[in-house]
Short mmCIF file of C-alpha atoms in Angstrom, two decimals:
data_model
loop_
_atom_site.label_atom_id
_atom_site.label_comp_id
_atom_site.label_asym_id
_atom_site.label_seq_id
_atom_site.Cartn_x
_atom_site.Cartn_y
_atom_site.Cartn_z
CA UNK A 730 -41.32 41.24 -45.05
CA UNK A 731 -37.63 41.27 -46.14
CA UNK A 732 -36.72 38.52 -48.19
CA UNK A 733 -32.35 37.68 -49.67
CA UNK A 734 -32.88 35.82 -52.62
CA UNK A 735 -29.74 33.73 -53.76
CA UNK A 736 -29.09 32.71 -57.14
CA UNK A 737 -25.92 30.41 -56.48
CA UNK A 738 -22.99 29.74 -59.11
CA UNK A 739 -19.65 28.98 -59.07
CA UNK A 740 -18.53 31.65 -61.16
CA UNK A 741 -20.87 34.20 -60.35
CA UNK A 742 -23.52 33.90 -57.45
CA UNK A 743 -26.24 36.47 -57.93
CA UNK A 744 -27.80 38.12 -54.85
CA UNK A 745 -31.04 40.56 -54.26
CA UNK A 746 -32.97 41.90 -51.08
CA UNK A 747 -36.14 42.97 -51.45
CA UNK A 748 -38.60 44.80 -48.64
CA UNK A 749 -42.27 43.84 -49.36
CA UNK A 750 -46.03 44.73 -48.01
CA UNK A 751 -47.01 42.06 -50.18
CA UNK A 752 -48.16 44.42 -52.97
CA UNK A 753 -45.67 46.10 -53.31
CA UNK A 754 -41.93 45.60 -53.86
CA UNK A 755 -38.80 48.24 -52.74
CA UNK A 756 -35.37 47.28 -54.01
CA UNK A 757 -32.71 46.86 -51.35
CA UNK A 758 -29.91 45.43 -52.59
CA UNK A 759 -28.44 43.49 -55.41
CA UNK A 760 -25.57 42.34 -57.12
CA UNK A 761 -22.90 39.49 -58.02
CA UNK A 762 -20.03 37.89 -56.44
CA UNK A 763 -17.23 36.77 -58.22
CA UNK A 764 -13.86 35.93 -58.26
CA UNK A 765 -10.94 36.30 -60.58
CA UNK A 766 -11.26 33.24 -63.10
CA UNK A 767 -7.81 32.10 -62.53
CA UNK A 768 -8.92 31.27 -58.76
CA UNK A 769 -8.72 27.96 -57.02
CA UNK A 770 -12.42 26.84 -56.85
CA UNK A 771 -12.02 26.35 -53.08
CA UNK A 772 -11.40 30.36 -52.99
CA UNK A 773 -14.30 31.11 -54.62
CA UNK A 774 -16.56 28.78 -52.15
CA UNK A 775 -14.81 31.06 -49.44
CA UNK A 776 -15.12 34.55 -51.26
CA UNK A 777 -18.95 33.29 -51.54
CA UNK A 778 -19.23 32.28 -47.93
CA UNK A 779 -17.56 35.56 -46.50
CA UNK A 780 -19.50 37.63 -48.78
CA UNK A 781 -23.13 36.14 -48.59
CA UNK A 782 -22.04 36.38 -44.66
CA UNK A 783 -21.56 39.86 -44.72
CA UNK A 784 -24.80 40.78 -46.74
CA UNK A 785 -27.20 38.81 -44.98
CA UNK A 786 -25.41 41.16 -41.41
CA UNK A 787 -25.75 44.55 -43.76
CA UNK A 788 -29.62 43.42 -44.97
CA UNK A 789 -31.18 41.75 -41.97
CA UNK A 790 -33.89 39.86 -44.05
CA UNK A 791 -36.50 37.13 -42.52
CA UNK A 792 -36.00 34.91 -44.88
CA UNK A 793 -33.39 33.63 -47.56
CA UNK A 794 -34.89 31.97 -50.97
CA UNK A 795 -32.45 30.28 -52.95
CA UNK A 796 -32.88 28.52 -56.54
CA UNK A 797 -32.79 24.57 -56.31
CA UNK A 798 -30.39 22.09 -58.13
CA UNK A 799 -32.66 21.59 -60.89
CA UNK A 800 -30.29 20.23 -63.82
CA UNK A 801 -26.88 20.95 -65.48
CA UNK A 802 -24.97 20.68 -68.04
CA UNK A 803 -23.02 17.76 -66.91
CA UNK A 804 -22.37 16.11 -63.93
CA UNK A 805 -18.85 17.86 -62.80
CA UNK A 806 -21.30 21.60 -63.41
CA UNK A 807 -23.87 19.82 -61.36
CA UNK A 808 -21.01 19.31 -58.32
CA UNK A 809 -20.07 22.74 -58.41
CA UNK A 810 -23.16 24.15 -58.17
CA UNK A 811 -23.81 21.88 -55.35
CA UNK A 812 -20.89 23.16 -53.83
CA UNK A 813 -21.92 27.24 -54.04
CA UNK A 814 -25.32 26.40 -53.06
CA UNK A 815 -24.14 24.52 -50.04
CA UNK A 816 -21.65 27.23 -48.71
CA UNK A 817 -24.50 29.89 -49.49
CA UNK A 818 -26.77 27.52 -47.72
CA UNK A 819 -23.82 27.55 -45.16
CA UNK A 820 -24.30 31.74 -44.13
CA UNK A 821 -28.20 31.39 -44.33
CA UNK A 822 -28.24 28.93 -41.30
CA UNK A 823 -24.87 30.67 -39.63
CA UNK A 824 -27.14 33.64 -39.56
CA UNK A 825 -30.38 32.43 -38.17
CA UNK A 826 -32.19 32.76 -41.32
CA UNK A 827 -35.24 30.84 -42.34
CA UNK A 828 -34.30 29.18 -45.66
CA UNK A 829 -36.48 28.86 -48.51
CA UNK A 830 -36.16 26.21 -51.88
CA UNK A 831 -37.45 27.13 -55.27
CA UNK A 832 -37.24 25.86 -58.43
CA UNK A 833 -35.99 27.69 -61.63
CA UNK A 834 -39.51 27.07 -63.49
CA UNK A 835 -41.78 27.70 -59.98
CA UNK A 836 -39.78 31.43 -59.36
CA UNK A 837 -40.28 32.53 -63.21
CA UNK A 838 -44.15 31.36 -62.87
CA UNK A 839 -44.18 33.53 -60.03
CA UNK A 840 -43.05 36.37 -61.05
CA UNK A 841 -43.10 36.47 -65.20
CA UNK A 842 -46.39 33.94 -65.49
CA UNK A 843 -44.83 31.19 -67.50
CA UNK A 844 -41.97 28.56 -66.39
CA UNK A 845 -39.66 28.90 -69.17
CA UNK A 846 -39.27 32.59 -69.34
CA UNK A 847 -36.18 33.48 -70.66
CA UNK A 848 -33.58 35.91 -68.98
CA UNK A 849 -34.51 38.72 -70.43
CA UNK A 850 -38.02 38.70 -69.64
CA UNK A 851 -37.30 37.76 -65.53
CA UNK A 852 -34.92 41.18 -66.21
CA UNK A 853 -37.57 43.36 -67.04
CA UNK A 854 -40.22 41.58 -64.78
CA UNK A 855 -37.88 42.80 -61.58
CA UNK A 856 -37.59 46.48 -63.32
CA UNK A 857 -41.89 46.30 -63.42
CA UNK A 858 -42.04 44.92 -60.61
CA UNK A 859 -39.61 46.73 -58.16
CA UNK A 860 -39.91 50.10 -60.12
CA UNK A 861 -36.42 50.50 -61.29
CA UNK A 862 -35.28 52.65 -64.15
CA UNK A 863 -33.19 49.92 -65.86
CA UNK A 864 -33.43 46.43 -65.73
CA UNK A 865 -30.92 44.49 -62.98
CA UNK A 866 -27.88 43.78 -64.14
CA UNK A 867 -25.87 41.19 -64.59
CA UNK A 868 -28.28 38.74 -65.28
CA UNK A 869 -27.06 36.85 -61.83
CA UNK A 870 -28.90 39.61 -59.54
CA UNK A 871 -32.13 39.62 -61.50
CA UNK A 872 -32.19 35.92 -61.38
CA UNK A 873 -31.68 36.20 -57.23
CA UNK A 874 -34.49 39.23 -56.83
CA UNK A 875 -37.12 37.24 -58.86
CA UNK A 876 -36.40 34.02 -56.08
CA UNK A 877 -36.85 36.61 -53.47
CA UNK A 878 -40.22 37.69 -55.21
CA UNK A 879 -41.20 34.95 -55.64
CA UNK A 880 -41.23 33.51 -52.36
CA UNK A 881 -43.17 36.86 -51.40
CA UNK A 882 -45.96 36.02 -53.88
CA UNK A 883 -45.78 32.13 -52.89
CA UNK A 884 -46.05 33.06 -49.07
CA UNK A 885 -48.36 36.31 -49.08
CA UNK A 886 -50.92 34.77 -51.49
CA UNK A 887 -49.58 36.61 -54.61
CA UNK A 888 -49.20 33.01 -56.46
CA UNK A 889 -53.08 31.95 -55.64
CA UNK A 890 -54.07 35.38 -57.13
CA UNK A 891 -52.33 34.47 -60.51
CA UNK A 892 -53.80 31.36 -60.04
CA UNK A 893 -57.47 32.47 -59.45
CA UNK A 894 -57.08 34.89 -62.18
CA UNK A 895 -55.53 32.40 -64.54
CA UNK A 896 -58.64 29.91 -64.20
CA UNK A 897 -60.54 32.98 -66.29
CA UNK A 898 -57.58 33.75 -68.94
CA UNK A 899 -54.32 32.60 -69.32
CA UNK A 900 -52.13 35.71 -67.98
CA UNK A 901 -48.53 36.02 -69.42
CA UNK A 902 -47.30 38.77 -66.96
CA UNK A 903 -48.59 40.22 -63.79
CA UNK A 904 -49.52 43.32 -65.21
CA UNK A 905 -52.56 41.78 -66.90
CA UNK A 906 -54.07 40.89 -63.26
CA UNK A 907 -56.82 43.31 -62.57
CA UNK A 908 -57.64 44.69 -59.25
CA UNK A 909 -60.90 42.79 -59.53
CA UNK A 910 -58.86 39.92 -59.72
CA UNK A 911 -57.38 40.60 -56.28
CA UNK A 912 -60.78 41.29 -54.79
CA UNK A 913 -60.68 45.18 -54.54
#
């Protein structure tokens, strides 16, 4: 399964691809888009567009996960988040993608174990997890892989195995499941 996770912003919209058995997770591309800061905010909704476009052509996933409104700052934030989720929204459907919702809290309990997990700790849950030497950076592209994770674990079962697990101890990372856990 190959899974484009979007983590949208106006500034800076975070992206990751990752290739999945369902176990196991292989890196195949992340990063950020961004524009200049002194660019017209309808720029950046095309520089995101084009972009996102072009990477969801280069990766060829199944699906595209992408991070839900949840809350902002204040209600002008909230608007322009709206506005680089839509357009990334936008080159999901253009490209025949299945698109998938997730909330901030639900994709760090799937893939760190506890819903307010900071940045830093969703950072070096992708490094575990995909077996990279360092942890993604910026912050953006970790943020993207983990909703791409996640909605392997939430589709492929790996969520109901935390949750099984869980019911006997209270896990804080997915390195504490045990392969009894997942029945082997």
């Amino acid at each position: 399964m190959r899974v484009f996770g979007i983590d949208p912003g106006s500034e800076r919209t975070g992206y990751g691809c990752v290739e999945s058995d369902g176990r196991r997770h292989r890196l195949v591309a992340c990063g950020a888009i961004s524009s200049p800061p002194d660019t017209a905010f309808p720029e950046r909704l095309r520089t995101i567009h084009a972009a996102l476009a072009r990477l969801l052509i280069d990766c060829r996933p199944e699906t595209v996960a992408i991070e839900s409104l949840f809350h902002a700052a204040n209600v002008r934030s909230a608007l322009k988040l709206g506005h680089a989720r839509g357009v990334a929204m936008l080159a999901a459907v253009e490209a025949g993608v299945v698109l998938a919702e997730y909330t901030p809290a639900e994709i760090k309990r799937a893939v760190v174990g506890y819903g307010r997990a900071d940045k830093h700790q969703v950072q070096q849950m992708m490094k575990l997890l995909l077996g990279l030497d360092e942890p993604p950076s910026p912050h953006d592209a970790a943020d993207a892989l983990a909703v791409a994770v996640c909605h392997v674990h939430c589709t492929t079962g790996g969520a109901a195995i935390a949750g099984r697990a869980a019911g006997r101890q209270r896990l804080r990372s997915w390195r504490q499941v045990k392969p009894a856990d997942l029945g082997i």
